[in-house]
């Protein structure tokens, strides 16, 4: 069972070992006319081009990139470069059984998918039943109205990116007069980067000191139900936990499938899509 776009390589590993190989994706990455291409905002392409976009991405983008590495592996493993072990002509990447780890309640399974392609629902970690929140967090939650969660997970940039994102987050909380929790993550969200030499920066720093809690990490499944809303980059994992918590989701996308998630959340009236971070 493997993820990512190296399925030609891992299919050859399975063939060499004589074991079945299944592929899973966090997005619906199989040609269909019923779902928009997951690397674009929903509706960015005419519906008639949906299937063509998936086909081009898989056959031209992924397959060509995978083939040299898969052929190298086949040579090492003593496998033919022209045929599979059963004698059939070599196809790289092969058409594997495929699971899409998305909820069909959020994105219904396409009716034009063939057998062995299935929307199986989000894959969730076991509940964080043993999590003991720090006293600072429990005190903050008890001290006022539910806060807004703001975190950007594994999105990482230079110091200027960190400063822009942190300033934008705290300014939004101040404008909405909401309490907030900043989850630092790889983006390094923190009030420490505010420019306190300016009136605006000083005002935001004062607001953050009174109304914002900074955390290095916290289990999303524990924290999100205790928040008023969740603001994040729109990654597959964070989006799924936010939706499961039943909280309004606000997505400010950075890359990849995030604009697609954001536009779908807005279209289904489950929250808002702020657009790409570079344009916000």
Tab-separated table of C-alpha atoms in Angstrom, residues 135-257:
chain	number	residue	atom	x	y	z
A	135	UNK	CA	-2.197	24.091	31.908
A	136	UNK	CA	-1.610	27.215	29.838
A	137	UNK	CA	-3.961	25.902	27.148
A	138	UNK	CA	-6.748	24.771	29.482
A	139	UNK	CA	-6.616	28.118	31.288
A	140	UNK	CA	-6.808	30.039	28.018
A	141	UNK	CA	-9.796	28.020	26.782
A	142	UNK	CA	-11.609	28.508	30.092
A	143	UNK	CA	-10.922	32.244	30.226
A	144	UNK	CA	-13.251	33.349	27.438
A	145	UNK	CA	-15.157	32.572	24.271
A	146	UNK	CA	-13.936	29.754	21.987
A	147	UNK	CA	-10.906	30.974	20.038
A	148	UNK	CA	-10.159	30.873	16.332
A	149	UNK	CA	-7.477	28.364	15.413
A	150	UNK	CA	-4.862	29.608	12.946
A	151	UNK	CA	-2.147	27.288	11.677
A	152	UNK	CA	-0.367	26.542	8.422
A	153	UNK	CA	1.052	23.105	9.138
A	154	UNK	CA	4.048	22.143	7.026
A	155	UNK	CA	4.019	25.296	4.918
A	156	UNK	CA	7.460	26.793	5.337
A	157	UNK	CA	8.993	29.946	3.942
A	158	UNK	CA	11.644	32.537	4.582
A	159	UNK	CA	11.534	35.014	7.508
A	160	UNK	CA	9.551	37.464	5.377
A	161	UNK	CA	6.871	34.793	4.784
A	162	UNK	CA	6.707	34.111	8.529
A	163	UNK	CA	6.373	37.820	9.325
A	164	UNK	CA	3.676	38.393	6.692
A	165	UNK	CA	1.651	35.373	7.780
A	166	UNK	CA	1.934	36.138	11.503
A	167	UNK	CA	1.035	39.806	11.039
A	168	UNK	CA	-1.918	38.918	8.830
A	169	UNK	CA	-3.204	36.344	11.329
A	170	UNK	CA	-3.060	38.636	14.343
A	171	UNK	CA	-4.469	41.591	12.391
A	172	UNK	CA	-7.429	39.456	11.314
A	173	UNK	CA	-8.107	38.406	14.906
A	174	UNK	CA	-7.928	42.005	16.082
A	175	UNK	CA	-10.230	43.185	13.298
A	176	UNK	CA	-12.778	40.482	14.169
A	177	UNK	CA	-12.316	41.073	17.921
A	178	UNK	CA	-11.745	37.348	18.404
A	179	UNK	CA	-9.420	35.386	20.621
A	180	UNK	CA	-7.041	33.109	18.799
A	181	UNK	CA	-4.645	30.189	19.015
A	182	UNK	CA	-1.589	30.312	16.779
A	183	UNK	CA	-0.076	26.910	16.102
A	184	UNK	CA	3.499	27.699	15.119
A	185	UNK	CA	4.169	24.768	12.788
A	186	UNK	CA	6.812	25.018	10.105
A	187	UNK	CA	5.487	28.454	9.158
A	188	UNK	CA	6.626	29.735	12.566
A	189	UNK	CA	3.516	31.752	13.412
A	190	UNK	CA	4.322	34.053	16.328
A	191	UNK	CA	3.665	37.555	17.588
A	192	UNK	CA	7.408	37.906	18.178
A	193	UNK	CA	7.936	38.944	14.545
A	194	UNK	CA	5.544	41.917	14.720
A	195	UNK	CA	7.185	45.251	14.033
A	196	UNK	CA	6.537	46.961	17.373
A	197	UNK	CA	8.397	50.082	16.230
A	198	UNK	CA	5.273	51.141	14.294
A	199	UNK	CA	1.930	52.171	15.767
A	200	UNK	CA	0.115	49.337	13.970
A	201	UNK	CA	2.692	46.768	15.031
A	202	UNK	CA	2.613	47.958	18.638
A	203	UNK	CA	-1.189	47.822	18.658
A	204	UNK	CA	-1.180	44.261	17.288
A	205	UNK	CA	1.452	43.139	19.789
A	206	UNK	CA	-0.685	44.512	22.622
A	207	UNK	CA	-3.766	42.736	21.253
A	208	UNK	CA	-1.871	39.456	20.873
A	209	UNK	CA	-0.548	39.614	24.432
A	210	UNK	CA	-4.096	39.834	25.766
A	211	UNK	CA	-5.992	37.618	23.342
A	212	UNK	CA	-3.695	35.144	21.560
A	213	UNK	CA	-2.123	31.911	22.770
A	214	UNK	CA	0.844	30.472	20.881
A	215	UNK	CA	1.428	26.715	20.804
A	216	UNK	CA	4.189	24.703	19.136
A	217	UNK	CA	1.799	21.804	18.473
A	218	UNK	CA	-1.491	20.261	19.584
A	219	UNK	CA	-3.625	17.337	18.319
A	220	UNK	CA	-6.116	18.794	15.867
A	221	UNK	CA	-8.835	16.302	16.781
A	222	UNK	CA	-8.664	17.482	20.405
A	223	UNK	CA	-8.323	21.203	19.716
A	224	UNK	CA	-10.661	21.905	16.780
A	225	UNK	CA	-13.950	20.999	18.550
A	226	UNK	CA	-13.026	23.565	21.196
A	227	UNK	CA	-12.581	26.381	18.660
A	228	UNK	CA	-15.029	28.784	17.046
A	229	UNK	CA	-13.493	28.322	13.574
A	230	UNK	CA	-10.348	26.948	11.971
A	231	UNK	CA	-8.087	28.909	9.612
A	232	UNK	CA	-5.406	27.007	7.717
A	233	UNK	CA	-3.642	26.352	4.413
A	234	UNK	CA	-6.081	23.742	3.121
A	235	UNK	CA	-3.938	20.618	3.249
A	236	UNK	CA	-5.818	17.334	2.978
A	237	UNK	CA	-5.278	16.306	6.609
A	238	UNK	CA	-6.108	19.618	8.255
A	239	UNK	CA	-9.143	20.099	6.018
A	240	UNK	CA	-10.513	16.665	6.910
A	241	UNK	CA	-10.160	17.184	10.673
A	242	UNK	CA	-11.698	20.652	10.502
A	243	UNK	CA	-14.706	19.348	8.589
A	244	UNK	CA	-15.066	16.426	10.959
A	245	UNK	CA	-15.099	18.819	13.914
A	246	UNK	CA	-18.032	20.619	12.296
A	247	UNK	CA	-16.349	24.001	12.510
A	248	UNK	CA	-16.382	26.771	9.895
A	249	UNK	CA	-13.250	26.390	7.787
A	250	UNK	CA	-11.334	29.318	6.301
A	251	UNK	CA	-8.629	28.324	3.820
A	252	UNK	CA	-5.773	30.532	2.711
A	253	UNK	CA	-3.970	28.352	0.180
A	254	UNK	CA	-0.256	28.202	-0.521
A	255	UNK	CA	0.180	25.452	-3.130
A	256	UNK	CA	-0.868	22.163	-4.761
A	257	UNK	CA	-4.355	20.832	-3.908
